[in-house]
Short mmCIF file of C-alpha atoms and ligand atoms in Angstrom, two decimals:
data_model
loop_
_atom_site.label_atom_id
_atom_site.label_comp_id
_atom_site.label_asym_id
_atom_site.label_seq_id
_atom_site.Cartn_x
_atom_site.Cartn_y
_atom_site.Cartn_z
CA UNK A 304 106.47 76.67 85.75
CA UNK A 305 107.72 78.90 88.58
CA UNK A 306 106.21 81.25 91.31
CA UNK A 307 108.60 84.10 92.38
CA UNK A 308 106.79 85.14 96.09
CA UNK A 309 107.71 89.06 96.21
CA UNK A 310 108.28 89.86 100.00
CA UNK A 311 108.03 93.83 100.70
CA UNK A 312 109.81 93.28 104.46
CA UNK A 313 109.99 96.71 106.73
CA UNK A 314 110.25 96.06 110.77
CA UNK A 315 108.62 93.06 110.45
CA UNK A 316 110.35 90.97 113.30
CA UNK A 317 107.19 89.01 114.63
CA UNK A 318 105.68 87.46 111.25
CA UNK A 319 108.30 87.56 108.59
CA UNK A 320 109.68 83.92 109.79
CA UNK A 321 106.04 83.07 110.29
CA UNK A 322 104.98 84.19 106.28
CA UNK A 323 107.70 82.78 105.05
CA UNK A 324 106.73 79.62 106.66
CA UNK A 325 103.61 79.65 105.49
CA UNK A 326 104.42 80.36 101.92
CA UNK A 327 106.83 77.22 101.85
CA UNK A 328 104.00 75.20 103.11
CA UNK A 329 101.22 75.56 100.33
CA UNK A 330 101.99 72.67 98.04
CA UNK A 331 100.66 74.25 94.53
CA UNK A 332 99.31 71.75 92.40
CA UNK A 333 96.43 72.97 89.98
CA UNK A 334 94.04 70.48 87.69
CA UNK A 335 94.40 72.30 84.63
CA UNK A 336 91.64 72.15 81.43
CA UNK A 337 94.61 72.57 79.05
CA UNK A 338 96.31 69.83 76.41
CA UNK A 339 99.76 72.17 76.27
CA UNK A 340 101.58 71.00 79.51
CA UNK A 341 101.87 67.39 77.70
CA UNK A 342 100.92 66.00 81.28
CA UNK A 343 99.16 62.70 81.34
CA UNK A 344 95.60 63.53 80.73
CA UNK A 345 93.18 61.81 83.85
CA UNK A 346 89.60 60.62 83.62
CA UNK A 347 88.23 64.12 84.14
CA UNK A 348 90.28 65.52 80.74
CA UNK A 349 92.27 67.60 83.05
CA UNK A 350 95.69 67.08 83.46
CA UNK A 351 98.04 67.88 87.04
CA UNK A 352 100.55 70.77 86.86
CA UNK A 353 102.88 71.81 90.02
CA UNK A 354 104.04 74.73 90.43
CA UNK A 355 108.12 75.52 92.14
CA UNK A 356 108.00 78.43 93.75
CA UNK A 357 111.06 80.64 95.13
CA UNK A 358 110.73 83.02 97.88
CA UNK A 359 112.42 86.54 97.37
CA UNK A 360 112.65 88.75 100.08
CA UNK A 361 113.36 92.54 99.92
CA UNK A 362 114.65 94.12 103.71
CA UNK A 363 113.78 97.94 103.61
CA UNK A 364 115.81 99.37 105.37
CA UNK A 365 114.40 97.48 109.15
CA UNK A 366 115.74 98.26 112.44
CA UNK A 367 113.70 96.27 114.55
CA UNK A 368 116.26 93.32 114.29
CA UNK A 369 114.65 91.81 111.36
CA UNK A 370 118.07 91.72 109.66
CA UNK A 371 119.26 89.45 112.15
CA UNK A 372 116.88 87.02 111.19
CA UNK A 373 117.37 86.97 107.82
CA UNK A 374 120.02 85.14 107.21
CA UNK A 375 118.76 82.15 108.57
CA UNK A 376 115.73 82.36 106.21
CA UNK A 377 118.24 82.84 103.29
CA UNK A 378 120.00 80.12 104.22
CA UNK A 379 116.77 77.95 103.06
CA UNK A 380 117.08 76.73 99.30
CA UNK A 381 114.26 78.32 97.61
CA UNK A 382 115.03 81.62 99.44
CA UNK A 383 116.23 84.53 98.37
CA UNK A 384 117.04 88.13 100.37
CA UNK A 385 118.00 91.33 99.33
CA UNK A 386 118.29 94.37 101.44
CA UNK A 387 118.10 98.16 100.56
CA UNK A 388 120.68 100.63 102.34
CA UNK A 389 118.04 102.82 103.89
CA UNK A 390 113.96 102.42 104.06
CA UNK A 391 112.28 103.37 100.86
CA UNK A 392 109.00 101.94 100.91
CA UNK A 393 107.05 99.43 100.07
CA UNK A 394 106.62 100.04 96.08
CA UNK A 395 110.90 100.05 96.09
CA UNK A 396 111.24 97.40 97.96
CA UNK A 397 108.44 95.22 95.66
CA UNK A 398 110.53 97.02 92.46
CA UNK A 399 113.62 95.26 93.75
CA UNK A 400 112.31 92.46 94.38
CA UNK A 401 110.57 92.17 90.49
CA UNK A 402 114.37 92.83 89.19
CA UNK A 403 115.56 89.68 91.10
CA UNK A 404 112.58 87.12 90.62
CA UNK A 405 113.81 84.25 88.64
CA UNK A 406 109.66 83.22 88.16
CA UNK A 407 107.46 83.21 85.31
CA UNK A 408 104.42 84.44 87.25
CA UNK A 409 105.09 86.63 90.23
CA UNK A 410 103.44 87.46 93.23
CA UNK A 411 103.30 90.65 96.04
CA UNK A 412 103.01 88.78 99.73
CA UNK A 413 102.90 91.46 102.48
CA UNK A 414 105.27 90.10 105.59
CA UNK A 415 102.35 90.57 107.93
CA UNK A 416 99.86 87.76 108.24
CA UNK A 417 96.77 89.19 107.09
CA UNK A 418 96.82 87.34 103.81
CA UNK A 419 96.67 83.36 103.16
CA UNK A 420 99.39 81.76 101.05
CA UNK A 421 96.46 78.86 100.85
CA UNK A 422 95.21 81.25 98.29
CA UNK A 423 97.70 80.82 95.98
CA UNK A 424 96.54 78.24 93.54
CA UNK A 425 93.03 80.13 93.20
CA UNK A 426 95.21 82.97 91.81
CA UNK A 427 96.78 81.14 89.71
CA UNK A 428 94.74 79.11 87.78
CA UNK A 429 93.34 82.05 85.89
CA UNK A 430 96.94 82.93 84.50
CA UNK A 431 97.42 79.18 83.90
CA UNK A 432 94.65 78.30 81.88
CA UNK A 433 95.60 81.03 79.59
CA UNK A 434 92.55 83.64 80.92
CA UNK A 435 94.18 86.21 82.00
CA UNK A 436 97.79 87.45 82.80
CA UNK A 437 96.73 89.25 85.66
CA UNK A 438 94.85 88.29 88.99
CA UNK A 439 93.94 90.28 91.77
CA UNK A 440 92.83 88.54 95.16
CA UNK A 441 89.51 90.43 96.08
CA UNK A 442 88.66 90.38 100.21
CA UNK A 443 85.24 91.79 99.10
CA UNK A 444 84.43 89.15 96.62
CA UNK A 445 82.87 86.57 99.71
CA UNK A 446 85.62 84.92 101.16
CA UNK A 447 86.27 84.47 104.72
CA UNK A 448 87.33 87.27 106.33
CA UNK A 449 87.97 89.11 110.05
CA UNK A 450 85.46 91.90 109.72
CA UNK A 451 87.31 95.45 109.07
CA UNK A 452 86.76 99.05 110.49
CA UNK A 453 83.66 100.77 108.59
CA UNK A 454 85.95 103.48 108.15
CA UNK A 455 88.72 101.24 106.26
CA UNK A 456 85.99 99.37 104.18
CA UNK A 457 84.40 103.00 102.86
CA UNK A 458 88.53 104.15 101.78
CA UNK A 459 88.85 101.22 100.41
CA UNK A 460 85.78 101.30 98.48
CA UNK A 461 86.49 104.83 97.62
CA UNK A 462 89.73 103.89 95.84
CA UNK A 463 88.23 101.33 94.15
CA UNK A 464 85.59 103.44 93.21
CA UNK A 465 87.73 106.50 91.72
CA UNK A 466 89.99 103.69 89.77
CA UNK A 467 86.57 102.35 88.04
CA UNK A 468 85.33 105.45 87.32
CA UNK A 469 89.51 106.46 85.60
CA UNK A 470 89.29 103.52 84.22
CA UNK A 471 86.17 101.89 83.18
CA UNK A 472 85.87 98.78 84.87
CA UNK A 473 84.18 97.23 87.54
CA UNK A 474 87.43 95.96 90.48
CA UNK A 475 86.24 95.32 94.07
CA UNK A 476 89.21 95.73 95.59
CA UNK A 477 91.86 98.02 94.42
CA UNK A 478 94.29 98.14 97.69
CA UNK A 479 94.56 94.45 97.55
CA UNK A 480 97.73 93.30 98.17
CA UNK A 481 97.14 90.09 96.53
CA UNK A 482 98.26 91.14 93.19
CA UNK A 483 99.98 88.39 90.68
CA UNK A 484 101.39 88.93 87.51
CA UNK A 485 103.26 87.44 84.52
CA UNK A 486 106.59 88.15 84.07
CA UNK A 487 105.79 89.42 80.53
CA UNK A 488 103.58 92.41 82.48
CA UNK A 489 106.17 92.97 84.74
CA UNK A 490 109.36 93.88 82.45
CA UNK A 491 106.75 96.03 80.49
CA UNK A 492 105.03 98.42 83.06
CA UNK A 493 108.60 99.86 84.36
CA UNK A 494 106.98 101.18 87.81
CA UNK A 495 108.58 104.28 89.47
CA UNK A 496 106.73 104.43 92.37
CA UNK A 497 108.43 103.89 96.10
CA UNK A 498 106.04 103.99 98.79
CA UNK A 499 102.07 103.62 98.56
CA UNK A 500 101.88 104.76 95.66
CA UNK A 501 102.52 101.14 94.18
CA UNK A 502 99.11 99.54 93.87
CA UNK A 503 97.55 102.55 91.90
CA UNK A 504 100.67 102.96 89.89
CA UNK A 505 100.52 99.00 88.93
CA UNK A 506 96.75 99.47 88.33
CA UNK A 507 96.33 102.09 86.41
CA UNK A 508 99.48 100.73 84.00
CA UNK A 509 98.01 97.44 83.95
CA UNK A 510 94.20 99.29 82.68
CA UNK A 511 95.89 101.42 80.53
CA UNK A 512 97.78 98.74 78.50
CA UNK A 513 94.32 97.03 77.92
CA UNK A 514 94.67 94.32 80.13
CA UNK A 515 91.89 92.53 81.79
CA UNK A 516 92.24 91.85 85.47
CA UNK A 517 90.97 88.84 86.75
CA UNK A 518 89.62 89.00 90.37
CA UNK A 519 89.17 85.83 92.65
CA UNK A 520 88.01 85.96 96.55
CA UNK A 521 90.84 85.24 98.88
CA UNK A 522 90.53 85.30 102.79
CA UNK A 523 91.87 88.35 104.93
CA UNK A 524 92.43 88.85 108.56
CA UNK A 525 93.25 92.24 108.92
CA UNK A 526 95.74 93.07 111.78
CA UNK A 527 95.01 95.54 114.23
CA UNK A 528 96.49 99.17 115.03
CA UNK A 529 98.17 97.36 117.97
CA UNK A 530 100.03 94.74 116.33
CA UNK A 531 101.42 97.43 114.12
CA UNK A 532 99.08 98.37 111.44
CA UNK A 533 100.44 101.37 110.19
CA UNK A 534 98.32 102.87 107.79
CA UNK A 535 95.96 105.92 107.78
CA UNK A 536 93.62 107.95 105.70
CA UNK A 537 96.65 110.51 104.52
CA UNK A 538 97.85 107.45 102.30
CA UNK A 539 94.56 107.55 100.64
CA UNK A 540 95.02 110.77 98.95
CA UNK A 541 98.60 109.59 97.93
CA UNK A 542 96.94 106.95 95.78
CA UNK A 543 94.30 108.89 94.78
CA UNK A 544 96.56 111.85 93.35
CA UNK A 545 98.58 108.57 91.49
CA UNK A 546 95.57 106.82 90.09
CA UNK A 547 95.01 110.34 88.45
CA UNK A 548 98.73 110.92 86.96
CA UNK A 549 98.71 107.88 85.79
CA UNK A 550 95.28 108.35 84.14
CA UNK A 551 96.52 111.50 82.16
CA UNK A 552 99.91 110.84 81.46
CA UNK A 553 101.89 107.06 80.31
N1 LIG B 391 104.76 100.46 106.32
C1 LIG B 391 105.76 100.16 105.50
N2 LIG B 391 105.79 98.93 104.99
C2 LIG B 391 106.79 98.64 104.16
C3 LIG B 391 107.79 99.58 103.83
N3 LIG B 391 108.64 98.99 102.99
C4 LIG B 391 108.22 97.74 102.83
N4 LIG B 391 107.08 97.50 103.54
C5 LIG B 391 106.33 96.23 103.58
O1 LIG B 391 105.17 96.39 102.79
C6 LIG B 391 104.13 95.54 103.23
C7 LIG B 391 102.86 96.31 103.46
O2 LIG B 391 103.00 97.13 104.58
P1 LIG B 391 101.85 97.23 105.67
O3 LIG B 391 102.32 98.20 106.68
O4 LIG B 391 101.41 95.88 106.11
O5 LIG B 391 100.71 97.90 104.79
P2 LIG B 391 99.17 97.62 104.79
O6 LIG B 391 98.87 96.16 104.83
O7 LIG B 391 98.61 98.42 103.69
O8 LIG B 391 98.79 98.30 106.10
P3 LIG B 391 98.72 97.74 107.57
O9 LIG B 391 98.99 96.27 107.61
O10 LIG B 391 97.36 98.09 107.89
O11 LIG B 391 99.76 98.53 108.29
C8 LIG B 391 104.66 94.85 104.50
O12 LIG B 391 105.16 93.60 104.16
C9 LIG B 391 105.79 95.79 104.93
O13 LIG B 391 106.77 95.11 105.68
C10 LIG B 391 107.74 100.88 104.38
O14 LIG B 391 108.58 101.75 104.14
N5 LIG B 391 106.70 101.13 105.22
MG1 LIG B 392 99.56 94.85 106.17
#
């Protein structure tokens, strides 16, 4: 069983070495209620899976001097990087990076540090156990987390909000970027979208095909304006206009 890491990378010269570090660290090893693997069963009836995981990074386009980094993090076995001509955002750069994964269950990992790769085997054991094949990390389920603006927790509520209204379900956290997926829901949902318009698109296609998403707390610590957080309330109509399209048409 393999974990393909998807790493959306755009100027991100401080943390990417960091994240990447990070991800290579968590040592995924899941006690799993489940007689398939043909592990040795322990006292408990469960049985011990690990889980490989490969790293694949996507360069959009930086020109902050990230690229000069890179190599020396593809250098590493279980990495992998890929770079796009010109910057195309952050839904091309995750599209690329679906088309390369070797993994059976992906994941998205932003290249800033305001998620927790220690996370990872919560998200998985869902998809594992045969639950669901798709889990979203939820920073409003009651995990630790840095407290956010007001202002960012209401737009991300409202986007939440409109997608359970489109959609009839009850998410509490849309935006996440914590978003992991078989590979089986990734060849089928053929996503289009290049910039911020990725989580809604990836939503809405997931809803619409009558999946079930699974939803697990997960720490965040947001970063700040001033250590380049980047975006703003415009980008919230963006994924509110897609979370509609996507409603009415596919
Ligand atoms: N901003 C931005 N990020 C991109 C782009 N292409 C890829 N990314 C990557 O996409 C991920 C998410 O971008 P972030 O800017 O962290 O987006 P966010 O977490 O929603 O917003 P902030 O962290 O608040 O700025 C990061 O790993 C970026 O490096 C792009 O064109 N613009
Ligand atoms: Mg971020």
């Amino acid at each position: 069983m393999k974990l393909s890491v998807l790493i959306p990378c755009y100027n991100e010269i401080e943390t990417i070495r960091e994240i990447v570090g990070r991800v290579r660290a968590v040592d995924i090893r899941l006690r799993v209620r489940d007689g398939k693997f043909k592990l040795p069963l322990l006292p408990d009836g469960t049985v011990e899976l690990t889980v490989d995981k490969e790293v694949v990074i996507v360069d959009d386009g930086s020109t902050d001097g990230t690229r000069d980094v890179l190599p020396e993090l593809a250098a590493l076995p279980d990495v992998f990087v890929y770079y796009h001509e010109r910057n195309m955002g952050k839904g091309a750069a995750v599209r690329t990076a679906i088309e390369k994964a070797a993994g059976d269950i992906m994941l998205v990992q932003d290249a800033d540090l305001e998620y927790d790769p220690r996370d990872y085997p919560a998200l998985l054991q869902p998809i594992i156990e045969g639950r669901s094949q798709v889990v979203y990390g939820s920073r409003f389920l009651g995990g630790p987390r840095k407290t956010m603006f007001f202002s960012h927790m209401l737009g991300n509520q409202a986007l939440t909000l409109f997608t359970n209204i489109l959609f009839d379900t009850i998410l509490s956290d849309m935006e996440t970027c914590y978003k992991m997926f078989t590979r089986a829901v990734a060849e089928q949902l053929r996503l289009k979208s290049h910039g911020w318009g990725f989580d809604p698109e990836i939503t809405a296609k997931i809803l619409k095909r009558g999946y079930r998403i699974y939803e697990v707390p997960i720490s965040y610590n947001g970063r700040e304006y001033n250590e380049g957080k980047k975006i703003s309330w415009r980008d919230g109509l963006t994924v509110m206009w897609t979370l509609l399209k996507y409603r009415l048409i596919e």
